[in-house]
């Protein structure tokens, strides 16, 4: 991809497990274990996987809210994986996040006006006189009345709060917004509103999104490309149509078969993987999925599969696919 | 905005409703209000000059002479006037010490809780060290080197009693800092001081307010204690503590000289403690009782 806005290579986030006594390191949780991702300007990449697969940690590491222990994060061509807070300051304006829980992500002791003015205060944009105007403009962008600025977060519904969270993320006119399950805490009827708002803003502002989600139905609406994560690694990356109609990785196939059919008695047979997701503190050798894979071969338990290109933009990390 | 669940006024009203049910807290608030008013207007309320001596009028019993409603002491000074002026001193020391305590404790607690790691370890071990010494011992050591003025006494009391506050605040911050609104502030590039003072501190206001109220009570008690031991407020300036000291030689013959300042101290400490308990119950949603 020539015009990559973000290029993540071999990203690792390992957390130490420390003993309660003397805090000695007794193990490592490999939450993110060699993730490769690319996001082009203006596109939506969906990052899907089960709970605990490391998708949120990946998102937070890209934003440098969690420090990566290895790998590279290039944003607009510049390596930011090891930047100090001071060096990161200009990138904070370009990358933002919308959180899953709209109740915890807004400071309960600040008015909405205070919350939305914070980005301008932190980056010294404009002065105290023009901030109310900027806040009102942001509120209008996300479909809330300007009077909302005087109120506190608890006075709003979940969907309204998520609009406030989106407004905050947009305040600094970023290039990339990471949505960490931005609709999964909302009522189904509200989910569509927020998804549509985010799509409209993407078209108007030329945003790129990384949509972190476990909900393939949501993903099928918004994503240009989809990356599937399993136990700290990306197992398959593909354009949306290719992923939904030509999934190659057994884990992706299992995930797709678990999506509820809109018509009862649909044709697909469910292929639910056996057993539970192994602990990221003790990931299996070789391919992380092999203990649950219906097609596992001897090589799968010895060698981690490299990523193979199936078609342009469609990459799979599986020994079943010929290299 | 049709989806308004509760307005800020609604929140304040809920707090007031919970507070009002707490009878002792209401009584405490009333006592505290009366004490503050009497301290504020002591020069107007006091029937006599609290330092005026008249050895001809020593040891008048209370309620025997309309000029000295609560009697006179061993030097013929009016007890009521001394109680009122002494209350002024005690409450001033209590409030200044409380402000010192809360500011020190809150800053150390926030820094330890938010920064974590080595800063947390160093600050909390310092707290542990301070707690190893009895406060009175610390007070007396410092009092031996610092000339006792109202300000120095208040600061010394404040700087030897902030440790609990810092622990309370640290615990609150440890819980708060994991919330997404802090991550959002970090993603926006907010500085650590901005996050600590603008995002975290206002959310820890409730436990800080409760601790502040209770700290007034303990500071008043501490002031009486060191004044009683002679290291605090110096004569002829009246304080409840040094009134007790003066009274101790006559405890068997003129007991009211000790009982009156003792009762004033007890009333003040109880008033602030009940008020603090009521505030805790009203403000802490984890202790919320069903309405």
XYZ file of C-alpha atoms in Angstrom:
614
model
C 0.000 0.000 0.000
C 1.703 3.144 -1.191
C -0.414 5.615 0.732
C -0.316 3.940 4.130
C -1.351 6.318 6.900
C -0.395 3.794 9.551
C 1.883 0.825 9.218
C 2.303 -1.483 12.202
C 4.973 -4.160 11.952
C 5.681 -6.927 14.430
C 3.936 -5.069 17.266
C 4.396 -6.749 20.627
C 2.903 -5.888 23.998
C 4.096 -8.265 26.681
C 3.042 -7.790 30.276
C 5.177 -9.220 33.063
C 3.523 -11.528 35.566
C 5.064 -10.770 38.939
C 5.021 -12.877 42.045
C 3.327 -11.224 45.004
C 6.499 -11.712 47.026
C 9.469 -9.511 46.000
C 7.718 -8.766 42.671
C 9.939 -11.121 40.738
C 9.033 -11.748 37.132
C 7.592 -15.226 36.888
C 6.062 -15.144 33.433
C 4.840 -13.076 30.528
C 1.391 -12.412 29.120
C 1.814 -12.052 25.374
C -1.249 -9.861 24.852
C -0.043 -8.696 21.452
C 2.517 -10.969 19.851
C 3.703 -9.763 16.477
C 0.821 -7.871 14.873
C 1.124 -6.443 11.345
C -1.474 -3.926 10.143
C -1.778 -1.204 7.551
C -4.369 1.532 7.295
C -4.712 3.791 4.280
C -6.038 7.339 4.440
C -9.815 7.476 4.582
C -10.385 3.741 4.869
C -11.918 1.643 7.620
C -10.018 -1.317 8.918
C -11.977 -3.590 11.209
C -10.023 -5.472 13.845
C -12.088 -8.438 14.982
C -11.590 -11.291 17.394
C -12.879 -12.805 20.598
C -12.562 -11.142 23.997
C -9.008 -11.301 25.219
C -7.409 -11.748 21.801
C -5.493 -8.503 22.186
C -7.442 -6.259 19.844
C -8.021 -3.476 22.396
C -4.419 -3.694 23.581
C -3.300 -3.356 19.949
C -5.429 -0.237 19.565
C -4.123 1.303 22.780
C -0.527 0.487 21.850
C -0.939 2.210 18.468
C -2.133 5.301 20.365
C 0.766 4.842 22.781
C -1.631 4.621 25.735
C 0.177 1.365 26.482
C 3.875 1.127 25.732
C 4.710 -1.524 23.138
C 7.503 -3.911 24.120
C 8.549 -4.497 20.544
C 7.863 -3.790 16.893
C 7.320 -0.687 14.850
C 4.478 1.833 14.535
C 4.898 4.181 11.587
C 2.349 6.963 11.362
C 2.496 9.260 8.356
C 5.924 7.790 7.665
C 7.378 8.496 11.110
C 8.334 5.839 13.615
C 6.493 6.608 16.870
C 6.825 3.354 18.837
C 9.527 4.803 21.081
C 8.639 8.497 21.107
C 8.702 10.332 24.439
C 5.498 12.102 25.552
C 6.933 15.381 24.272
C 7.715 13.896 20.860
C 4.240 12.330 20.763
C 2.432 15.636 21.297
C 1.987 16.483 17.585
C 0.748 12.932 16.897
C -1.888 13.185 19.606
C -3.729 15.635 17.357
C -3.661 13.202 14.440
C -4.831 10.017 16.215
C -7.803 9.769 18.527
C -9.945 7.154 20.213
C -13.624 6.526 20.923
C -14.157 4.212 23.854
C -16.553 1.348 24.367
C -18.141 2.537 27.585
C -19.680 5.983 27.171
C -20.255 6.146 30.926
C -16.619 5.752 31.979
C -15.059 7.738 29.156
C -16.459 11.147 30.125
C -15.304 12.847 33.321
C -18.422 12.963 35.561
C -17.255 16.193 37.266
C -16.838 18.199 34.062
C -19.503 19.802 31.943
C -19.715 18.676 28.340
C -18.404 22.119 27.398
C -15.376 21.563 29.636
C -14.789 18.100 28.198
C -14.914 19.370 24.619
C -12.802 22.455 25.335
C -10.012 20.321 26.847
C -8.441 19.345 23.485
C -8.128 23.038 22.562
C -6.719 23.957 25.971
C -4.158 21.156 25.898
C -2.945 22.058 22.408
C -3.289 25.816 22.984
C -5.628 26.265 20.047
C -7.507 29.562 20.014
C -8.219 31.475 23.228
C -10.817 31.322 25.981
C -13.132 33.621 24.017
C -13.551 31.496 20.920
C -13.747 28.127 22.683
C -17.529 28.202 23.286
C -17.941 28.663 19.533
C -15.643 25.754 18.794
C -17.490 23.560 21.297
C -20.854 24.505 19.774
C -19.537 23.652 16.307
C -18.370 20.230 17.529
C -21.750 19.556 19.142
C -23.496 20.492 15.909
C -21.220 18.124 13.978
C -22.393 15.162 16.061
C -26.036 16.233 16.122
C -26.366 17.656 19.628
C -27.760 21.111 20.504
C -25.297 23.790 21.705
C -27.085 23.941 25.104
C -25.594 20.496 25.826
C -22.317 22.249 26.679
C -23.691 23.442 30.017
C -24.783 20.013 31.165
C -22.985 17.130 32.845
C -22.418 13.711 31.259
C -24.874 11.922 33.552
C -27.693 13.993 32.078
C -27.346 12.249 28.720
C -28.334 8.842 27.393
C -25.739 6.299 26.300
C -26.082 7.191 22.626
C -25.825 10.912 23.362
C -22.744 10.345 25.462
C -21.161 8.360 22.682
C -21.813 11.352 20.398
C -19.963 13.510 22.925
C -17.089 11.017 22.928
C -16.976 11.182 19.126
C -17.043 14.990 19.226
C -14.071 14.981 21.594
C -12.165 12.629 19.289
C -12.849 14.912 16.318
C -11.939 18.169 18.066
C -8.354 18.178 16.851
C -9.249 17.092 13.293
C -7.416 13.768 13.385
C -6.487 11.568 10.417
C -7.149 8.352 12.290
C -9.783 7.467 14.870
C -9.624 4.159 16.707
C -13.070 2.993 17.724
C -12.752 0.515 20.592
C -16.096 -1.293 20.308
C -17.798 2.098 19.961
C -21.320 0.713 19.716
C -21.272 -2.548 21.634
C -22.428 -0.897 24.898
C -25.418 0.743 23.187
C -28.976 -0.405 22.504
C -29.342 -2.008 19.106
C -31.632 0.797 17.941
C -28.970 3.360 18.849
C -26.101 1.363 17.340
C -27.208 2.105 13.784
C -27.455 5.837 14.538
C -23.907 5.966 15.863
C -22.546 3.821 13.008
C -24.219 6.093 10.479
C -22.879 9.179 12.247
C -19.361 7.764 12.146
C -19.696 6.895 8.431
C -21.015 10.344 7.586
C -18.148 11.985 9.476
C -15.686 9.738 7.680
C -17.014 10.866 4.321
C -17.063 14.538 5.336
C -13.703 14.683 7.089
C -11.709 12.009 5.254
C -11.055 10.049 8.448
C -9.483 6.636 8.603
C -10.953 4.282 11.202
C -9.711 1.258 13.004
C -12.921 -0.339 14.258
C -12.216 -2.787 17.029
C -15.144 -5.162 17.319
C -16.275 -8.654 18.138
C -19.458 -8.121 16.170
C -19.105 -9.259 12.570
C -22.536 -7.873 11.697
C -21.337 -4.363 12.561
C -18.082 -4.983 10.737
C -19.878 -6.022 7.578
C -21.523 -2.575 7.494
C -18.542 -0.352 8.042
C -15.317 -2.059 7.085
C -13.344 -1.669 3.862
C -10.900 -4.271 5.091
C -10.971 -6.705 7.995
C -8.148 -8.076 10.119
C -8.944 -11.113 12.249
C -6.983 -11.537 15.477
C -6.507 -14.675 17.509
C -4.446 -14.812 20.710
C -2.244 -11.809 20.008
C -1.703 -12.361 16.282
C -3.446 -11.365 13.070
C -4.421 -14.594 11.312
C -6.141 -13.188 8.236
C -6.442 -9.799 6.562
C -8.744 -9.286 3.618
C -11.005 -6.839 1.855
C -14.509 -7.097 3.284
C -16.071 -9.138 0.452
C -13.125 -11.507 0.292
C -13.325 -12.091 4.026
C -17.038 -12.761 4.093
C -17.151 -14.940 0.972
C -13.670 -16.417 0.695
C -12.290 -16.799 4.222
C -9.263 -19.053 4.206
C -8.217 -19.332 7.810
C -10.081 -22.022 9.790
C -10.520 -19.551 12.662
C -12.081 -16.926 10.395
C -14.379 -19.589 8.968
C -15.425 -20.593 12.476
C -16.104 -16.972 13.436
C -18.220 -16.431 10.325
C -20.211 -19.570 10.938
C -21.092 -18.243 14.392
C -22.768 -15.100 13.005
C -26.534 -15.515 13.434
C -28.404 -16.023 10.183
C -31.020 -13.409 9.325
C -33.240 -16.228 7.950
C -33.927 -19.090 10.360
C -32.822 -22.458 9.087
C -30.101 -20.930 6.933
C -27.732 -23.049 4.963
C -24.482 -22.549 6.803
C -23.296 -25.243 9.150
C -21.819 -23.962 12.372
C -18.231 -24.883 12.963
C -17.572 -23.922 16.521
C -13.976 -24.512 17.587
C -13.520 -27.084 20.310
C -12.313 -26.040 23.730
C -11.401 -22.639 25.085
C -8.986 -19.959 24.001
C -5.616 -20.834 25.587
C -4.091 -18.382 28.046
C -1.896 -15.718 26.453
C 0.537 -16.401 29.297
C 1.121 -19.858 27.816
C 0.299 -19.675 24.116
C 0.637 -22.931 22.176
C 3.773 -23.434 20.108
C 3.538 -23.063 16.363
C 0.210 -21.753 15.130
C -1.692 -20.403 18.138
C -4.924 -21.881 16.804
C -3.723 -25.466 16.263
C -5.126 -27.029 19.471
C -8.644 -26.008 18.376
C -8.236 -26.313 14.629
C -10.228 -29.035 12.830
C -7.560 -29.223 10.104
C -4.450 -29.235 12.314
C -1.422 -30.969 10.823
C 1.833 -31.973 12.536
C 3.623 -28.882 11.231
C 1.026 -26.614 12.862
C 2.218 -27.444 16.370
C 5.862 -26.782 15.522
C 6.096 -23.820 13.242
C 4.209 -20.532 13.310
C 2.791 -20.021 9.823
C 4.111 -17.025 7.911
C 1.665 -14.728 6.184
C 0.837 -15.806 2.631
C -0.779 -13.636 -0.040
C -3.898 -15.288 -1.465
C -4.981 -12.430 -3.676
C -4.217 -8.690 -3.680
C -4.909 -7.402 -0.182
C -5.823 -10.832 1.164
C -3.215 -12.403 3.438
C -3.557 -15.547 5.555
C -1.272 -17.017 8.176
C -2.095 -20.729 7.848
C -0.143 -23.809 6.779
C -3.161 -25.062 4.817
C -2.706 -22.283 2.310
C 0.166 -22.969 -0.077
C 2.922 -20.407 0.249
C -32.432 17.287 25.665
C -35.343 15.087 26.510
C -33.187 12.413 28.103
C -32.160 14.406 31.133
C -32.003 11.850 33.928
C -31.032 14.158 36.757
C -29.780 17.693 36.874
C -26.807 18.767 39.030
C -29.373 20.367 41.330
C -30.971 16.938 41.495
C -27.669 15.464 42.566
C -27.233 18.090 45.292
C -30.806 17.469 46.393
C -30.142 13.733 46.716
C -27.057 14.413 48.829
C -29.068 16.777 51.044
C -31.847 14.239 51.363
C -29.444 11.561 52.543
C -27.689 14.018 54.868
C -30.959 15.175 56.403
C -31.862 11.671 57.508
C -28.731 11.574 59.623
C -29.977 13.194 62.871
C -26.579 13.345 64.562
C -25.046 14.943 61.476
C -27.720 17.620 61.510
C -27.003 18.251 65.188
C -23.287 18.319 64.378
C -23.837 20.827 61.587
C -25.865 23.018 63.948
C -23.181 22.887 66.664
C -20.458 23.667 64.110
C -22.477 26.584 62.735
C -23.022 28.005 66.251
C -19.352 27.582 67.144
C -18.208 29.287 63.952
C -20.643 32.148 64.533
C -19.592 32.566 68.171
C -15.923 32.550 67.159
C -16.552 35.040 64.387
C -18.473 37.439 66.634
C -16.550 36.758 69.855
C -15.531 40.434 70.351
C -19.193 41.444 70.160
C -20.563 38.596 72.248
C -17.974 38.583 75.040
C -19.247 40.559 78.032
C -15.714 41.411 79.278
C -12.169 41.821 78.055
C -10.822 38.248 78.253
C -7.435 39.420 79.555
C -8.712 41.913 82.131
C -7.486 40.921 85.596
C -9.267 41.699 88.794
C -7.957 39.726 91.727
C -10.797 40.989 93.867
C -13.190 38.930 91.756
C -11.413 35.568 91.724
C -13.231 32.238 91.523
C -16.746 33.548 91.055
C -19.078 30.612 90.497
C -21.155 30.497 87.321
C -24.642 32.024 87.333
C -23.958 34.109 90.458
C -23.055 37.472 88.944
C -24.681 38.852 85.773
C -21.379 40.518 84.806
C -19.639 37.103 84.772
C -22.278 34.637 83.532
C -19.933 31.644 83.710
C -17.854 32.878 86.641
C -14.233 33.994 86.835
C -10.883 32.209 86.992
C -7.957 32.353 89.391
C -6.996 35.837 88.163
C -10.533 37.173 88.092
C -10.893 36.989 84.324
C -14.352 36.359 82.857
C -14.670 32.692 81.887
C -17.330 33.196 79.189
C -15.232 35.846 77.460
C -12.186 33.599 77.617
C -14.163 30.650 76.244
C -15.405 32.734 73.316
C -11.964 34.135 72.502
C -10.363 30.766 73.131
C -12.819 29.218 70.693
C -11.655 31.728 68.123
C -8.088 30.572 68.632
C -8.976 26.880 68.658
C -11.120 27.035 65.532
C -8.559 29.145 63.678
C -5.868 26.617 64.474
C -8.259 23.799 63.552
C -9.167 25.279 60.186
C -5.646 26.368 59.182
C -4.264 22.983 60.238
C -7.023 21.237 58.279
C -6.207 23.215 55.121
C -2.520 22.366 55.519
C -3.324 18.709 56.151
C -5.701 18.373 53.243
C -3.460 20.157 50.751
C -0.383 18.160 51.723
C -2.252 14.877 51.968
C -4.171 15.338 48.727
C -1.088 16.315 46.714
C 0.997 13.442 48.052
C -1.886 10.998 47.644
C -2.588 12.051 44.062
C 1.081 11.966 43.093
C 1.626 8.540 44.656
C -1.571 7.101 43.191
C -1.268 8.464 39.684
C 2.493 8.298 39.122
C 2.810 4.843 40.680
C 6.056 2.896 40.551
C 9.063 4.281 42.371
C 7.342 7.597 43.227
C 4.487 5.691 44.862
C 6.872 3.450 46.788
C 8.972 6.359 48.070
C 5.992 8.514 49.056
C 4.115 5.703 50.766
C 7.191 4.528 52.682
C 7.582 8.154 53.802
C 3.959 8.043 54.990
C 4.660 4.786 56.837
C 7.695 6.379 58.471
C 5.710 9.418 59.591
C 3.023 7.140 61.021
C 5.613 5.273 63.068
C 5.947 8.236 65.416
C 3.101 9.224 67.702
C 1.810 12.581 66.513
C 2.174 14.145 69.957
C 5.835 13.208 70.003
C 6.391 14.840 66.604
C 4.459 17.900 67.726
C 6.451 18.330 70.902
C 9.793 17.873 69.140
C 8.939 20.506 66.557
C 7.350 22.783 69.170
C 10.608 22.744 71.089
C 12.385 24.394 68.140
C 9.701 26.585 66.628
C 8.434 29.575 68.606
C 4.734 29.034 69.239
C 2.566 31.423 67.251
C -0.929 30.696 65.970
C 0.418 30.128 62.471
C 3.337 27.939 63.501
C 1.131 25.799 65.748
C -1.393 25.342 62.930
C 1.269 24.447 60.376
C 2.987 22.032 62.723
C -0.290 20.267 63.498
C -1.175 20.233 59.797
C 2.191 18.874 58.706
C 2.080 16.011 61.210
C -1.413 14.753 60.428
C -1.743 14.552 56.612
C -0.782 10.884 56.310
C -4.260 9.382 56.562
C -5.556 11.873 54.026
C -2.842 10.895 51.563
C -3.740 7.231 51.977
C -7.434 7.892 51.419
C -6.746 10.015 48.348
C -4.237 7.535 46.920
C -6.759 4.690 47.192
C -9.369 6.803 45.432
C -6.931 7.776 42.655
C -5.840 4.163 42.104
C -9.474 3.380 41.328
C -10.099 6.509 39.233
C -6.998 6.398 37.086
C -8.073 3.178 35.370
C -11.192 4.849 34.011
C -11.444 5.627 30.327
C -11.790 9.376 30.817
C -8.203 9.408 32.047
C -7.097 7.402 29.000
C -9.002 9.893 26.835
C -7.121 12.781 28.434
C -3.833 10.986 27.825
C -4.784 10.329 24.208
C -5.386 14.066 23.846
C -1.869 14.690 25.118
C -2.794 16.149 28.515
C 0.155 16.649 30.864
C 0.408 14.627 34.025
C -0.250 17.667 36.192
C -3.365 18.494 34.160
C -4.650 14.945 34.544
C -3.955 14.929 38.281
C -5.414 18.359 39.067
C -8.174 18.783 36.469
C -9.366 15.245 35.809
C -8.655 13.297 39.003
C -8.787 15.775 41.896
C -12.417 16.900 41.366
C -13.483 13.252 41.343
C -11.828 12.689 44.707
C -13.558 15.737 46.229
C -16.070 13.768 48.314
C -13.597 11.725 50.395
C -11.357 14.794 50.705
C -14.266 16.851 52.064
C -15.114 14.170 54.605
C -11.488 13.847 55.686
C -11.234 17.652 55.960
C -14.207 17.832 58.328
C -12.870 15.075 60.551
C -9.421 16.682 60.510
C -10.785 19.923 61.992
C -11.924 17.909 64.994
C -8.589 16.212 65.490
C -6.667 19.491 64.984
C -8.775 21.222 67.655
C -8.033 18.332 69.957
C -4.319 18.468 69.145
C -4.179 22.212 69.755
C -5.767 21.781 73.196
C -3.388 18.976 73.886
C -0.185 20.863 73.150
C -1.520 24.070 74.701
C -2.340 22.065 77.819
C 1.250 20.797 77.838
C 2.428 24.391 77.547
C 3.906 24.240 74.049
C 0.936 25.690 72.269
C -0.924 28.959 72.556
C 0.841 31.093 75.155
C -0.819 33.120 77.922
C -2.318 35.651 78.186
C -3.953 34.666 74.864
C -6.756 32.275 75.807
C -7.198 28.869 74.266
C -9.293 25.992 75.545
C -6.130 23.998 76.077
C -4.302 26.535 78.218
C -7.519 27.266 80.157
C -7.433 23.602 81.143
C -3.799 23.920 82.217
C -4.610 26.868 84.444
C -7.607 25.025 85.863
C -5.761 21.939 86.902
C -4.438 23.403 90.155
C -7.986 24.093 91.322
C -9.694 21.012 90.026
C -10.851 19.850 93.478
C -12.087 23.240 94.655
C -13.249 25.061 91.505
C -14.120 22.272 89.067
C -16.092 24.399 86.582
C -12.858 26.057 85.456
C -11.862 22.714 83.940
C -15.323 21.469 83.033
C -16.256 24.466 80.870
C -13.290 24.441 78.433
C -13.382 20.625 78.492
C -17.036 20.696 77.478
C -16.256 23.215 74.727
C -13.561 20.928 73.308
C -15.815 17.889 73.510
C -18.695 19.715 71.857
C -16.502 20.963 69.009
C -14.861 17.618 68.343
C -18.178 15.792 68.442
C -19.834 18.385 66.232
C -17.210 18.068 63.507
C -17.074 14.291 63.796
C -20.840 13.899 63.415
C -20.833 16.361 60.540
C -18.023 14.404 58.863
C -19.823 11.080 59.365
C -23.003 12.531 57.904
C -21.148 13.923 54.907
C -19.512 10.564 54.319
C -22.854 8.791 54.341
C -24.429 11.427 52.113
C -21.600 11.712 49.598
C -20.308 8.176 49.294
C -22.492 6.325 46.829
C -20.960 3.024 47.898
C -22.665 3.432 51.250
C -25.887 4.591 49.641
C -29.029 3.566 51.461
C -32.249 3.212 49.539
C -34.394 6.332 49.767
